JSON list of C-alpha atoms in Angstrom, two decimals:
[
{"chain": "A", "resi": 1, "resn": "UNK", "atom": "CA", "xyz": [0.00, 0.00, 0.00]},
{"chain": "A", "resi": 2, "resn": "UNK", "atom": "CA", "xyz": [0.99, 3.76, 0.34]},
{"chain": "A", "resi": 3, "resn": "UNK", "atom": "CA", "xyz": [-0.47, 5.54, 2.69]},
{"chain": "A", "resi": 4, "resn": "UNK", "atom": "CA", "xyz": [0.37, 9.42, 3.69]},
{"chain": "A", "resi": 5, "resn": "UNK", "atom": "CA", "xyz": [-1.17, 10.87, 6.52]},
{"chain": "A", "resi": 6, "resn": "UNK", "atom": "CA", "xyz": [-1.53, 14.79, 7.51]},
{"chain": "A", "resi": 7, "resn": "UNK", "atom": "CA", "xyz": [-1.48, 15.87, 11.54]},
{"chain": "A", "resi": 8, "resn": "UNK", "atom": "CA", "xyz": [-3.57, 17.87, 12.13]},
{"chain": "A", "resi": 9, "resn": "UNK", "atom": "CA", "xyz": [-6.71, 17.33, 10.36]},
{"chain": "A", "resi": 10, "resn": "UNK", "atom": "CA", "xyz": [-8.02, 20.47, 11.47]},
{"chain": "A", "resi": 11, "resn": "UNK", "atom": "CA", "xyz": [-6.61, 23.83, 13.07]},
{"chain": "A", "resi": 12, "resn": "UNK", "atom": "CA", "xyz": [-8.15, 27.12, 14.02]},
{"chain": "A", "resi": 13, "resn": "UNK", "atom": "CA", "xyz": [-6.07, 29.91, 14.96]},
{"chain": "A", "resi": 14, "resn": "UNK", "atom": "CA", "xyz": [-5.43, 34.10, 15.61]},
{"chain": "A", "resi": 15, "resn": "UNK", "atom": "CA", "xyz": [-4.28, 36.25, 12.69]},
{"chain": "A", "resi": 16, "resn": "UNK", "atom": "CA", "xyz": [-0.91, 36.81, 13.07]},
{"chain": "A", "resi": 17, "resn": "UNK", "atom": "CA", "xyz": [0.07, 33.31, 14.61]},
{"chain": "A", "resi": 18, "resn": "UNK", "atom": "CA", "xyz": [2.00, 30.39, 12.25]},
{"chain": "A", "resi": 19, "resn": "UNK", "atom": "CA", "xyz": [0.40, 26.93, 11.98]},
{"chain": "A", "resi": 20, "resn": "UNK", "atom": "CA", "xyz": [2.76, 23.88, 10.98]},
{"chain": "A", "resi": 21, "resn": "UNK", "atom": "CA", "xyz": [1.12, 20.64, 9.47]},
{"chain": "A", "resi": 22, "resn": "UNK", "atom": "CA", "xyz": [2.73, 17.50, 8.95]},
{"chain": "A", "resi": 23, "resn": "UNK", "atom": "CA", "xyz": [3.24, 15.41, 5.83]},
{"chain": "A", "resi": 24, "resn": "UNK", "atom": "CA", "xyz": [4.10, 11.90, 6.38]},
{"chain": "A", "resi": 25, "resn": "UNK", "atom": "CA", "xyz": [4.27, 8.91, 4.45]},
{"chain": "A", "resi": 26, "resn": "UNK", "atom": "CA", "xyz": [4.04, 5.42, 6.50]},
{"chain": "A", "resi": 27, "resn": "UNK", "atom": "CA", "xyz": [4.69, 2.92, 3.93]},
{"chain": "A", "resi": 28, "resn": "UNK", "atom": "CA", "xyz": [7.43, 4.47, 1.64]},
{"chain": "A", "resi": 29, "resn": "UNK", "atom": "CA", "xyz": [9.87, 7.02, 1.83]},
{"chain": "A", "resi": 30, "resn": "UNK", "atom": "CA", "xyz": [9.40, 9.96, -0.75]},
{"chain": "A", "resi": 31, "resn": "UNK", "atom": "CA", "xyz": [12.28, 12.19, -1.99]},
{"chain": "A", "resi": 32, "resn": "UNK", "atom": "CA", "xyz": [9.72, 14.09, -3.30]},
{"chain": "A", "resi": 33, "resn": "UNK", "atom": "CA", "xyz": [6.44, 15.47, -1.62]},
{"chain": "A", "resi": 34, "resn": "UNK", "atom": "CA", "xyz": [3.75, 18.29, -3.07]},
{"chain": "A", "resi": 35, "resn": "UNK", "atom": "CA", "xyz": [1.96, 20.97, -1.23]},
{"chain": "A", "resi": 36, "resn": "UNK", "atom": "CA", "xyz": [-1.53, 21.43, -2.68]},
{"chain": "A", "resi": 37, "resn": "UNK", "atom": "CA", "xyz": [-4.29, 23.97, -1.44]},
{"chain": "A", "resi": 38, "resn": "UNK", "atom": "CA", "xyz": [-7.91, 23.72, -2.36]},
{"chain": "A", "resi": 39, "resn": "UNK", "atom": "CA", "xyz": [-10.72, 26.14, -1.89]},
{"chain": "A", "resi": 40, "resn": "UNK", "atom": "CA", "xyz": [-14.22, 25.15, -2.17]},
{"chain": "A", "resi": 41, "resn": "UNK", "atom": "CA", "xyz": [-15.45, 24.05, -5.47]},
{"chain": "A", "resi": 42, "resn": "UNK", "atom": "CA", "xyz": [-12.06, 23.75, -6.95]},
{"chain": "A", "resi": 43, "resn": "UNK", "atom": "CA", "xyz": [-9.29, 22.14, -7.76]},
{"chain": "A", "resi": 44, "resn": "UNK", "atom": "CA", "xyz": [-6.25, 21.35, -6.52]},
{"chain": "A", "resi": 45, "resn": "UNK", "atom": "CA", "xyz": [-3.98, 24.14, -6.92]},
{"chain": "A", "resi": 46, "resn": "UNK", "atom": "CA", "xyz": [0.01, 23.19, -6.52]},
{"chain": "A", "resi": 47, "resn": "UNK", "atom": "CA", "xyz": [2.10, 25.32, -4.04]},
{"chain": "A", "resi": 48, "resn": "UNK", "atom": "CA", "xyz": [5.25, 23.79, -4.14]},
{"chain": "A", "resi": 49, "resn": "UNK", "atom": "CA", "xyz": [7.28, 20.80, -4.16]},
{"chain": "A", "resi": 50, "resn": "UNK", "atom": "CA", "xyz": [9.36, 20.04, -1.38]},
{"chain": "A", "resi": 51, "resn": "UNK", "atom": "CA", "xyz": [12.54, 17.61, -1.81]},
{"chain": "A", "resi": 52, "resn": "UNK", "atom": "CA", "xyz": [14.19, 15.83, 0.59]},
{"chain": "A", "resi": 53, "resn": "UNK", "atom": "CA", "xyz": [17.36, 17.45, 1.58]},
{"chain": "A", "resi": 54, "resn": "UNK", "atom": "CA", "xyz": [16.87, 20.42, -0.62]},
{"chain": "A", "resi": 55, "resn": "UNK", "atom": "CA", "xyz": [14.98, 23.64, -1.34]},
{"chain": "A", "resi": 56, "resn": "UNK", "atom": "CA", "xyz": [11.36, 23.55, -1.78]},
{"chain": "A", "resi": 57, "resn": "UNK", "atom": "CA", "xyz": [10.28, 24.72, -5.64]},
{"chain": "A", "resi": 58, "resn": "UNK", "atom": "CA", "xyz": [7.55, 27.18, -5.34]},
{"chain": "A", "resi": 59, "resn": "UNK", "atom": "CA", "xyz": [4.98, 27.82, -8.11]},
{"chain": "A", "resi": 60, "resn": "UNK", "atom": "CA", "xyz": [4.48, 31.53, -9.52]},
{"chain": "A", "resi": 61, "resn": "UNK", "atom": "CA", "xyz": [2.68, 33.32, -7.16]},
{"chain": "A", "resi": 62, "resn": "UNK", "atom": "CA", "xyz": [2.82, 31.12, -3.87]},
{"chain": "A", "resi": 63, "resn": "UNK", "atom": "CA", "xyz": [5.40, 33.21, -1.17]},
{"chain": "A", "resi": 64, "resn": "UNK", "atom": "CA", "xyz": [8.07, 31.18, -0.07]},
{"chain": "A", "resi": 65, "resn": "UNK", "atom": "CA", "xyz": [8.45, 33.46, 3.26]},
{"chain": "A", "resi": 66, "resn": "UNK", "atom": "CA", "xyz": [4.78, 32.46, 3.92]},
{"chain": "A", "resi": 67, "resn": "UNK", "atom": "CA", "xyz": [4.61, 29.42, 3.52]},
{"chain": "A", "resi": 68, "resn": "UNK", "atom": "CA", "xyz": [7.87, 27.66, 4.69]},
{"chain": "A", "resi": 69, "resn": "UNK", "atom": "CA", "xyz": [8.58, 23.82, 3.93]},
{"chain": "A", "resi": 70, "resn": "UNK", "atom": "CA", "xyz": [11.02, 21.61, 5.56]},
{"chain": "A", "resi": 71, "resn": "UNK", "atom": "CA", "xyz": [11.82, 18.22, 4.10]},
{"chain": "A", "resi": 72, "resn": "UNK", "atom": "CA", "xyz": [13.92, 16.81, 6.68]},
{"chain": "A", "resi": 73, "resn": "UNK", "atom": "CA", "xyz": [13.67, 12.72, 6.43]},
{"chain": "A", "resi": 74, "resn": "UNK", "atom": "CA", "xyz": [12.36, 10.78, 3.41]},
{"chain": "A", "resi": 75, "resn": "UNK", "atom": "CA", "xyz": [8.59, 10.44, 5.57]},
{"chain": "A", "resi": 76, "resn": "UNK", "atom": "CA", "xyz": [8.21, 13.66, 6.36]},
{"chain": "A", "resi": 77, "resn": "UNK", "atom": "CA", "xyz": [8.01, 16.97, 5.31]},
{"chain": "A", "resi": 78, "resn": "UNK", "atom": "CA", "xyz": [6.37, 20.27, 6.76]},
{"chain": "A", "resi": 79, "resn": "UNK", "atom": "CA", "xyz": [4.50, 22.87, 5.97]},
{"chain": "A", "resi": 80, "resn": "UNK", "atom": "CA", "xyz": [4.06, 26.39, 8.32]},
{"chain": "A", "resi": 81, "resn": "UNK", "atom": "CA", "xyz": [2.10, 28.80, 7.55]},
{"chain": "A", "resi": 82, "resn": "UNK", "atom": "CA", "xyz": [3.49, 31.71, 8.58]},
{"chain": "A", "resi": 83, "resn": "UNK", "atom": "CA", "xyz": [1.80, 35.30, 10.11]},
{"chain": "A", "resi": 84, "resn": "UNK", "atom": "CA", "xyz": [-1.53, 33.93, 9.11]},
{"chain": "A", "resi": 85, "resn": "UNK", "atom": "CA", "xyz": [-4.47, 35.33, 7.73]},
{"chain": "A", "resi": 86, "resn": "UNK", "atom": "CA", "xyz": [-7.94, 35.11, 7.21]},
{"chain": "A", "resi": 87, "resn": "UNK", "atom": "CA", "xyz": [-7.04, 34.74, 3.48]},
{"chain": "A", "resi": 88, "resn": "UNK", "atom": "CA", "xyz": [-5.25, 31.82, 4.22]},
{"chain": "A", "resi": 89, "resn": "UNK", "atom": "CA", "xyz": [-7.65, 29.87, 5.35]},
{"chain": "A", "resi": 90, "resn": "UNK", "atom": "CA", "xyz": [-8.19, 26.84, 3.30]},
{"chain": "A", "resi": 91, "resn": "UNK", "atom": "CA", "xyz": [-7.91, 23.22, 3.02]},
{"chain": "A", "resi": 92, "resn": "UNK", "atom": "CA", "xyz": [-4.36, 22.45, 2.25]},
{"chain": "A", "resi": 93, "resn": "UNK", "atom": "CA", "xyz": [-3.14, 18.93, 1.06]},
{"chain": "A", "resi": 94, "resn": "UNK", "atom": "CA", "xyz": [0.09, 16.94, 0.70]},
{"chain": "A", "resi": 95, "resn": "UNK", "atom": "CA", "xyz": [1.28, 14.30, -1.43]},
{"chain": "A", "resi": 96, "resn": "UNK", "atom": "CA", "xyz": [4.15, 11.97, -1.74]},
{"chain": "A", "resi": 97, "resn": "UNK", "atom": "CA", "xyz": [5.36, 10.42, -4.85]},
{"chain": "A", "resi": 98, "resn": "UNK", "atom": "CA", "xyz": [5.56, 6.71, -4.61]},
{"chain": "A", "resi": 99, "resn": "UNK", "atom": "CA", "xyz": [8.49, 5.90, -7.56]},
{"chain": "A", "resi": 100, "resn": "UNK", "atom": "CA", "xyz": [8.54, 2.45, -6.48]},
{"chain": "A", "resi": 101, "resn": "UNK", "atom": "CA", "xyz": [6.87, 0.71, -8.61]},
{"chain": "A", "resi": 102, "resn": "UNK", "atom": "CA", "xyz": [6.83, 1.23, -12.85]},
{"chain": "A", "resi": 103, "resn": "UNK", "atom": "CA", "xyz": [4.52, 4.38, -12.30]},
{"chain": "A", "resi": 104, "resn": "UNK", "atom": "CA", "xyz": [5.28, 7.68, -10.43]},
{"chain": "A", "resi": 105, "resn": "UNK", "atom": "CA", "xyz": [2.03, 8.12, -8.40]},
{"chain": "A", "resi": 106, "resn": "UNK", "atom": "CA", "xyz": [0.90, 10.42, -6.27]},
{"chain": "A", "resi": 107, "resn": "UNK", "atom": "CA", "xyz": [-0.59, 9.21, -3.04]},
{"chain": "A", "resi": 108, "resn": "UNK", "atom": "CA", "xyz": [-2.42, 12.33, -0.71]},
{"chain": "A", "resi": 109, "resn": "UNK", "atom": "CA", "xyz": [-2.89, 12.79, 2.50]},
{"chain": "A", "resi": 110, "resn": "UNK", "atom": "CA", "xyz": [-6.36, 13.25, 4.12]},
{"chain": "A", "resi": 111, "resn": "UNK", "atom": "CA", "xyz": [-5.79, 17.25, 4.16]},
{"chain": "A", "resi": 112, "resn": "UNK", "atom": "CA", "xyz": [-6.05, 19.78, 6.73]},
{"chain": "A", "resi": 113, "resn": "UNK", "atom": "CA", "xyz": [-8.36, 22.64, 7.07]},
{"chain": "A", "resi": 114, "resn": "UNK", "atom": "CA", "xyz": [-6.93, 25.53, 8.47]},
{"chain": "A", "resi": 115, "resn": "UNK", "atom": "CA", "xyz": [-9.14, 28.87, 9.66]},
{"chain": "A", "resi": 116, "resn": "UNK", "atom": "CA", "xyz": [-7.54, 32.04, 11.05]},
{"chain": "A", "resi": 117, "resn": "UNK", "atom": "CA", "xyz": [-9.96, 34.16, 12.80]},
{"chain": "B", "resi": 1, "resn": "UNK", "atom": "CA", "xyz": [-2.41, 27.61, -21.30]},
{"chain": "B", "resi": 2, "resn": "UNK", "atom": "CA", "xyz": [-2.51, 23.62, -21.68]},
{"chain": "B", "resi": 3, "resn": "UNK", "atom": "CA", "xyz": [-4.81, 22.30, -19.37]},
{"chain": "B", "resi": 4, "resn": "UNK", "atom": "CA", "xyz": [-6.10, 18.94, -18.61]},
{"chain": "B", "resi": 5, "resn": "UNK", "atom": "CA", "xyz": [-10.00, 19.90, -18.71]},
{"chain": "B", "resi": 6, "resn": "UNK", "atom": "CA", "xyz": [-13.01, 18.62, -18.05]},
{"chain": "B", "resi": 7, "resn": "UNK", "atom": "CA", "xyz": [-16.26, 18.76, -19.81]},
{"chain": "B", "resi": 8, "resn": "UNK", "atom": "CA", "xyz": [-19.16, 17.92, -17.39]},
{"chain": "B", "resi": 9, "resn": "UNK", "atom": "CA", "xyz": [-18.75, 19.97, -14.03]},
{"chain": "B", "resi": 10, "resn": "UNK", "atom": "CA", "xyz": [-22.05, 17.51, -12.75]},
{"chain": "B", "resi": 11, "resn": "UNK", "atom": "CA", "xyz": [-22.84, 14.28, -13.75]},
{"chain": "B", "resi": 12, "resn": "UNK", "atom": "CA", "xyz": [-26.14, 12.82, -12.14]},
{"chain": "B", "resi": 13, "resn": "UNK", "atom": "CA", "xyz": [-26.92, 8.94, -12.23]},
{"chain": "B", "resi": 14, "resn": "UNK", "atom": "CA", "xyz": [-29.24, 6.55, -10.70]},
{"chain": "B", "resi": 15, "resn": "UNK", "atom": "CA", "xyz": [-27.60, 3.60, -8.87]},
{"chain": "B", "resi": 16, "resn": "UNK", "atom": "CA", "xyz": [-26.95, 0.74, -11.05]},
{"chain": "B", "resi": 17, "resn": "UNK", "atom": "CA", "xyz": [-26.03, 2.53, -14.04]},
{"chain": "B", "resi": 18, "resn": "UNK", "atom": "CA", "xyz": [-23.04, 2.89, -15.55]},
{"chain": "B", "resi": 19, "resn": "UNK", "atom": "CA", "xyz": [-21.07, 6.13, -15.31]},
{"chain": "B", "resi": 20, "resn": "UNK", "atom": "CA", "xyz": [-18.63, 7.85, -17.83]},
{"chain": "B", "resi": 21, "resn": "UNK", "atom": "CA", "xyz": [-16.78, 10.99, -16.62]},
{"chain": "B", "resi": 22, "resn": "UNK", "atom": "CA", "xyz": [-14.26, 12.26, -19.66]},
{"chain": "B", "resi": 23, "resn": "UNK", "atom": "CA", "xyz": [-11.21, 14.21, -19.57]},
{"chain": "B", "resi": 24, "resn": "UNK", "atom": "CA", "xyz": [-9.66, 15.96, -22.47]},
{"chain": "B", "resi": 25, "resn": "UNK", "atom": "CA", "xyz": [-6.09, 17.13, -22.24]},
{"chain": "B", "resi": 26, "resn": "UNK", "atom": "CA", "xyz": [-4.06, 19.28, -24.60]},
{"chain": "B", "resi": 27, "resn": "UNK", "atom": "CA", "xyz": [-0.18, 18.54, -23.73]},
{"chain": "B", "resi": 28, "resn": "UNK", "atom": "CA", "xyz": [1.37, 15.99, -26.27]},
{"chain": "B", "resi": 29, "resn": "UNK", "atom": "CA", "xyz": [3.85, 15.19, -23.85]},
{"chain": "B", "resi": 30, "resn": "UNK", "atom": "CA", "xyz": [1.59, 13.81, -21.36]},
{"chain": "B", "resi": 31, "resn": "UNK", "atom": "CA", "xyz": [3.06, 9.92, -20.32]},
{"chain": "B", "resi": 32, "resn": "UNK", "atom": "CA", "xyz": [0.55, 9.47, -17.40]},
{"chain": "B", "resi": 33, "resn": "UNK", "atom": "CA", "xyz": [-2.44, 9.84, -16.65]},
{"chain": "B", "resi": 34, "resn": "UNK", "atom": "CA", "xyz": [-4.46, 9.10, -13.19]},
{"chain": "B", "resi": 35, "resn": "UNK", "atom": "CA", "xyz": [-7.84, 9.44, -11.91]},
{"chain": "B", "resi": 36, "resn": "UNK", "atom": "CA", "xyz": [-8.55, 10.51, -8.26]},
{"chain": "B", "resi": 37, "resn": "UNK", "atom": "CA", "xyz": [-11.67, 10.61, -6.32]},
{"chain": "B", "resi": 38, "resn": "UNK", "atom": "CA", "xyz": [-12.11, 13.15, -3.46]},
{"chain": "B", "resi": 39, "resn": "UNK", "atom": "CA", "xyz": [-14.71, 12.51, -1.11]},
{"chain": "B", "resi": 40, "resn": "UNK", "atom": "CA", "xyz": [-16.41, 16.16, 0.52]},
{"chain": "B", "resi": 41, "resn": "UNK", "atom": "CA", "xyz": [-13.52, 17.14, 3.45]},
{"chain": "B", "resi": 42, "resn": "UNK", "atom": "CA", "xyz": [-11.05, 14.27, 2.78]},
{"chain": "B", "resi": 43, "resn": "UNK", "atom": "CA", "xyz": [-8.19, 14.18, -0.05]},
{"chain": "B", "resi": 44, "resn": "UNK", "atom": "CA", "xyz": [-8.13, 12.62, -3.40]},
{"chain": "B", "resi": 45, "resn": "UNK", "atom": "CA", "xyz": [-7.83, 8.89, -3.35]},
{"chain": "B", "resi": 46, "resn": "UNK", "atom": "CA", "xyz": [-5.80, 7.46, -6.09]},
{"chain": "B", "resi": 47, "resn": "UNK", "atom": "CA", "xyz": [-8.70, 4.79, -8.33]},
{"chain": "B", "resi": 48, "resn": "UNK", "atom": "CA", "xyz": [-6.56, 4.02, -11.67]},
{"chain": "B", "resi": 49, "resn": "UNK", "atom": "CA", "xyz": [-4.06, 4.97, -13.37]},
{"chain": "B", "resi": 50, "resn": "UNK", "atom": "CA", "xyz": [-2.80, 4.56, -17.23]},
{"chain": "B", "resi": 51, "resn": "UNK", "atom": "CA", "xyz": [0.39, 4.81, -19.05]},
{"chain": "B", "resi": 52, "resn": "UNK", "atom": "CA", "xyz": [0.15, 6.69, -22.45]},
{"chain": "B", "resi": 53, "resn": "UNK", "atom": "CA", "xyz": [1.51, 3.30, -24.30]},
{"chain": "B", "resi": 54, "resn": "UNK", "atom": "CA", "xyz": [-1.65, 1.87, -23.35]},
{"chain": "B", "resi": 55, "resn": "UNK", "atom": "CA", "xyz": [-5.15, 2.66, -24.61]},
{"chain": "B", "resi": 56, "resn": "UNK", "atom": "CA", "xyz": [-7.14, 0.46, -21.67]},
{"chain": "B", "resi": 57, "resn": "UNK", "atom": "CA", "xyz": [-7.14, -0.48, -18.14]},
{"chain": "B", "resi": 58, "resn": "UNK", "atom": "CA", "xyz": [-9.77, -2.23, -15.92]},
{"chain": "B", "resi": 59, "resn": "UNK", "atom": "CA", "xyz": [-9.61, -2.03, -12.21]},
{"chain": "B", "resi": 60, "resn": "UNK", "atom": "CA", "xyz": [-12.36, -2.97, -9.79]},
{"chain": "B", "resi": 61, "resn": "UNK", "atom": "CA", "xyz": [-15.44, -1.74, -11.56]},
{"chain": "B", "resi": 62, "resn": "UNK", "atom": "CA", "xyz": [-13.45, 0.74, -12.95]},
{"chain": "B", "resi": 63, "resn": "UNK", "atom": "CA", "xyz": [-12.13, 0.99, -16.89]},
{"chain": "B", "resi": 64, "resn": "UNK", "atom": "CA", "xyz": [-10.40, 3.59, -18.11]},
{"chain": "B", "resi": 65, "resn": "UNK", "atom": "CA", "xyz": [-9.70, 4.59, -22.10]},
{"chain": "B", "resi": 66, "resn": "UNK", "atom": "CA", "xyz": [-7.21, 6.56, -23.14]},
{"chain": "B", "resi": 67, "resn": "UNK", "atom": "CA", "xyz": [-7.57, 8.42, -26.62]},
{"chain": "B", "resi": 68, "resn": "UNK", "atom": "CA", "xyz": [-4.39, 9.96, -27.50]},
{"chain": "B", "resi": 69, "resn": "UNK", "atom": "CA", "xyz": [-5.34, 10.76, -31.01]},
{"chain": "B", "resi": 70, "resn": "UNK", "atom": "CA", "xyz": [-8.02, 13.33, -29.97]},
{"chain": "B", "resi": 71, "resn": "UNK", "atom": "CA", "xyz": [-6.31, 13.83, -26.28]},
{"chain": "B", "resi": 72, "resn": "UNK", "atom": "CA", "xyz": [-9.33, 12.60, -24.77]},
{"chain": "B", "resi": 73, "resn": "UNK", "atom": "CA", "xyz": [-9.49, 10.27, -21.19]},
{"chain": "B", "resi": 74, "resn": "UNK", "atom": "CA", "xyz": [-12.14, 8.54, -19.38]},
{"chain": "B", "resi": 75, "resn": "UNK", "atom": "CA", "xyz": [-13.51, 7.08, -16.49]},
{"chain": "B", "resi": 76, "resn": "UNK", "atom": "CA", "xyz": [-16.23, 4.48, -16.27]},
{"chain": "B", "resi": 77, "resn": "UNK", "atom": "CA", "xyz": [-17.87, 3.34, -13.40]},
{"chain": "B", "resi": 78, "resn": "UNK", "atom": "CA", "xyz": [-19.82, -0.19, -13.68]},
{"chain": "B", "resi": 79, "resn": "UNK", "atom": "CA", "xyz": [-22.47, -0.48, -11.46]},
{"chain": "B", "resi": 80, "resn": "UNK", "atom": "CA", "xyz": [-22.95, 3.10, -9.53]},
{"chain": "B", "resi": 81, "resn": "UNK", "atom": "CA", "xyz": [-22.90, 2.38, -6.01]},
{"chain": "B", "resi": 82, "resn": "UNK", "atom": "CA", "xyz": [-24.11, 5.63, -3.59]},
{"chain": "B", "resi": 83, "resn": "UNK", "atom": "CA", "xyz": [-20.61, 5.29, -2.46]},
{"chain": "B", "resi": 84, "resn": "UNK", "atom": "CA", "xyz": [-19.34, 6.70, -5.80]},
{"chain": "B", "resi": 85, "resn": "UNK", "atom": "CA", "xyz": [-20.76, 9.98, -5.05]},
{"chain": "B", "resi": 86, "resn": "UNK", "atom": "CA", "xyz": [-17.42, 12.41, -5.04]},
{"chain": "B", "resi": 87, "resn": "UNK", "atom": "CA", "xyz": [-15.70, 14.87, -7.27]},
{"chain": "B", "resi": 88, "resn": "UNK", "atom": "CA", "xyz": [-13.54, 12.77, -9.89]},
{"chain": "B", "resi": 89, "resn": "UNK", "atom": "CA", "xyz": [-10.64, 14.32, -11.12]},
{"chain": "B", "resi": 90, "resn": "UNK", "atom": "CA", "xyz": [-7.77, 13.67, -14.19]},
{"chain": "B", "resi": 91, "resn": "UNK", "atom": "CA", "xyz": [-4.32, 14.47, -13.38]},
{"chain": "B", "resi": 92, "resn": "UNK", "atom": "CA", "xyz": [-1.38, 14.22, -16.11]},
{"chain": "B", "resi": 93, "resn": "UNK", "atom": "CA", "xyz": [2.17, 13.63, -15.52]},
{"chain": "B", "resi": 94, "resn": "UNK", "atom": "CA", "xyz": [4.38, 15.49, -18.32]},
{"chain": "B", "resi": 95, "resn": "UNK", "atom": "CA", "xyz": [7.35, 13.13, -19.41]},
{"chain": "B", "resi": 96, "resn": "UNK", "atom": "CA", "xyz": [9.35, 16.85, -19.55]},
{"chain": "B", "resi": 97, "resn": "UNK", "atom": "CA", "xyz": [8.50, 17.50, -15.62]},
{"chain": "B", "resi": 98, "resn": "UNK", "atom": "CA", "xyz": [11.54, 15.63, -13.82]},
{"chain": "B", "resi": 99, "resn": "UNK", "atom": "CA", "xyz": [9.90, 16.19, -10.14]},
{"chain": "B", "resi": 100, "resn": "UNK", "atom": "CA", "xyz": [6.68, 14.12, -10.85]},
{"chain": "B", "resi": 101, "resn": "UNK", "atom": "CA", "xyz": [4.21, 17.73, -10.73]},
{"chain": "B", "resi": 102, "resn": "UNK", "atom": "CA", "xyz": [0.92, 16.14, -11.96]},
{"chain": "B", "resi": 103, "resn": "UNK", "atom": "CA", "xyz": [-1.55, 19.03, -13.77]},
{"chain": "B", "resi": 104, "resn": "UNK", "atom": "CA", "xyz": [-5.30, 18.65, -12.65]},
{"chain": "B", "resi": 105, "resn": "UNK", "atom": "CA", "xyz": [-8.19, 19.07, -14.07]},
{"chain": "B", "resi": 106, "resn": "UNK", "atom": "CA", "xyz": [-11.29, 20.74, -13.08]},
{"chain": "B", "resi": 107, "resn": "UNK", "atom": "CA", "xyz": [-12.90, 18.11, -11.40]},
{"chain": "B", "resi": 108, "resn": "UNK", "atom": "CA", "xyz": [-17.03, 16.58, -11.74]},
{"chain": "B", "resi": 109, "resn": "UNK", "atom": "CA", "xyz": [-19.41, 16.26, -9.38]},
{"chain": "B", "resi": 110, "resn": "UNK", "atom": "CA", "xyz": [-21.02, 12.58, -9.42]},
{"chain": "B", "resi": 111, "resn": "UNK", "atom": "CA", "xyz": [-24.14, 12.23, -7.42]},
{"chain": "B", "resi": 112, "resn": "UNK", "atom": "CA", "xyz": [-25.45, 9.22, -7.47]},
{"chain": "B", "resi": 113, "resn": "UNK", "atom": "CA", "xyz": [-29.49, 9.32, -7.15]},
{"chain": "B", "resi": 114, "resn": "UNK", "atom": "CA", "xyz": [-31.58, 6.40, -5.47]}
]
């Protein structure tokens, strides 16, 4: 199997705090692991890719100051959300890619939904 | 910009049926393809997945076809089960993209009616 799972599933907190969520995968290890966030009614839209021992990529637009990723171990990697704000809340998803096998999937994690007050 | 689109944001069907959800995509050098399903407040769960030197797969009540002449993908669903209520979405892997990045698509809506 390949299973990733997110911690925590849920967070609310002030404007002005940072939030960290964790990406792991339990199975596998992953060089490579994606940041998605989602709003309602829409699709995934990628934030970055995080590599294990390395620099996260960031797509056009996404602020690497705000939104800071650590990939420290081949299981893990982290995403804070730093001096949040309302506009950042939304449901934010991770993925690792599973190059095990003949294909290069993505597996995701169950998300997290993050609301700053 | 190339997209991986979709061209039914809803698709209703009554139990039993069959379902088809397609997927057009416009990058030639798409090698992958997958289908997710995301359940309301949970994250996409991988269903099946195709390689572009293919032009079939089954899975567990699940086929999907893979047109590369007109770019086109899709999804069918034997035997609609309430459980396959979700938004279905197409993600392509790009043989160019070294890191894996898969481009989604818009996503449809399958309700699944008694």
């Amino acid at each position: 199997g390949a299973v990733v799972s997110q911690h925590p599933s849920w967070v609310i907190c002030k404007s002005g705090t940072s939030v960290k969520i964790e990406c792991r995968s339990l199975d596998f290890q992953a060089t490579t692991m994606f940041w998605y966030r989602q709003f309602p009614k829409q699709s995934l839209m990628l934030m970055a890719t995080s590599n294990e021992g390395s620099k996260a990529t960031y797509e056009q637009g996404v602020e690497k100051d705000k939104f800071l990723i650590n990939h420290a171990s081949l299981t893990l990697s982290t995403l804070t959300v730093t001096s949040a704000h309302p506009e950042d809340s939304s449901f934010y998803i991770c993925s690792a890619r599973d190059e095990r096998g003949p294909t290069d999937t993505q597996y995701f994690g169950p998300g997290t939904r993050l609301t700053v007050l | 910009g190339e997209s991986v689109g979709l061209h039914l944001p809803t698709l209703s069907v009554q139990e039993g049926d069959n379902s088809i959800i397609n997927c057009a995509y416009s990058n030639s050098a798409s090698d992958y393809f997958i289908w997710y399903k995301q359940e309301s407040g949970k994250g996409p769960q991988f269903i099946i997945d195709i390689r572009s030197n293919m032009d079939k797969r089954q899975g567990q009540r699940v086929t999907v076809l893979l047109n590369k002449t007109v770019k086109h993908l899709s999804l069918q669903i034997a035997a609609t089960q309430p459980g396959d209520s979700a938004v279905y979405f197409c993600a392509e892997k790009r043989r160019t993209d070294s890191w894996g990045k898969l481009q989604f698509g818009a996503g449809t809506q399958v309700v699944v009616t008694p």
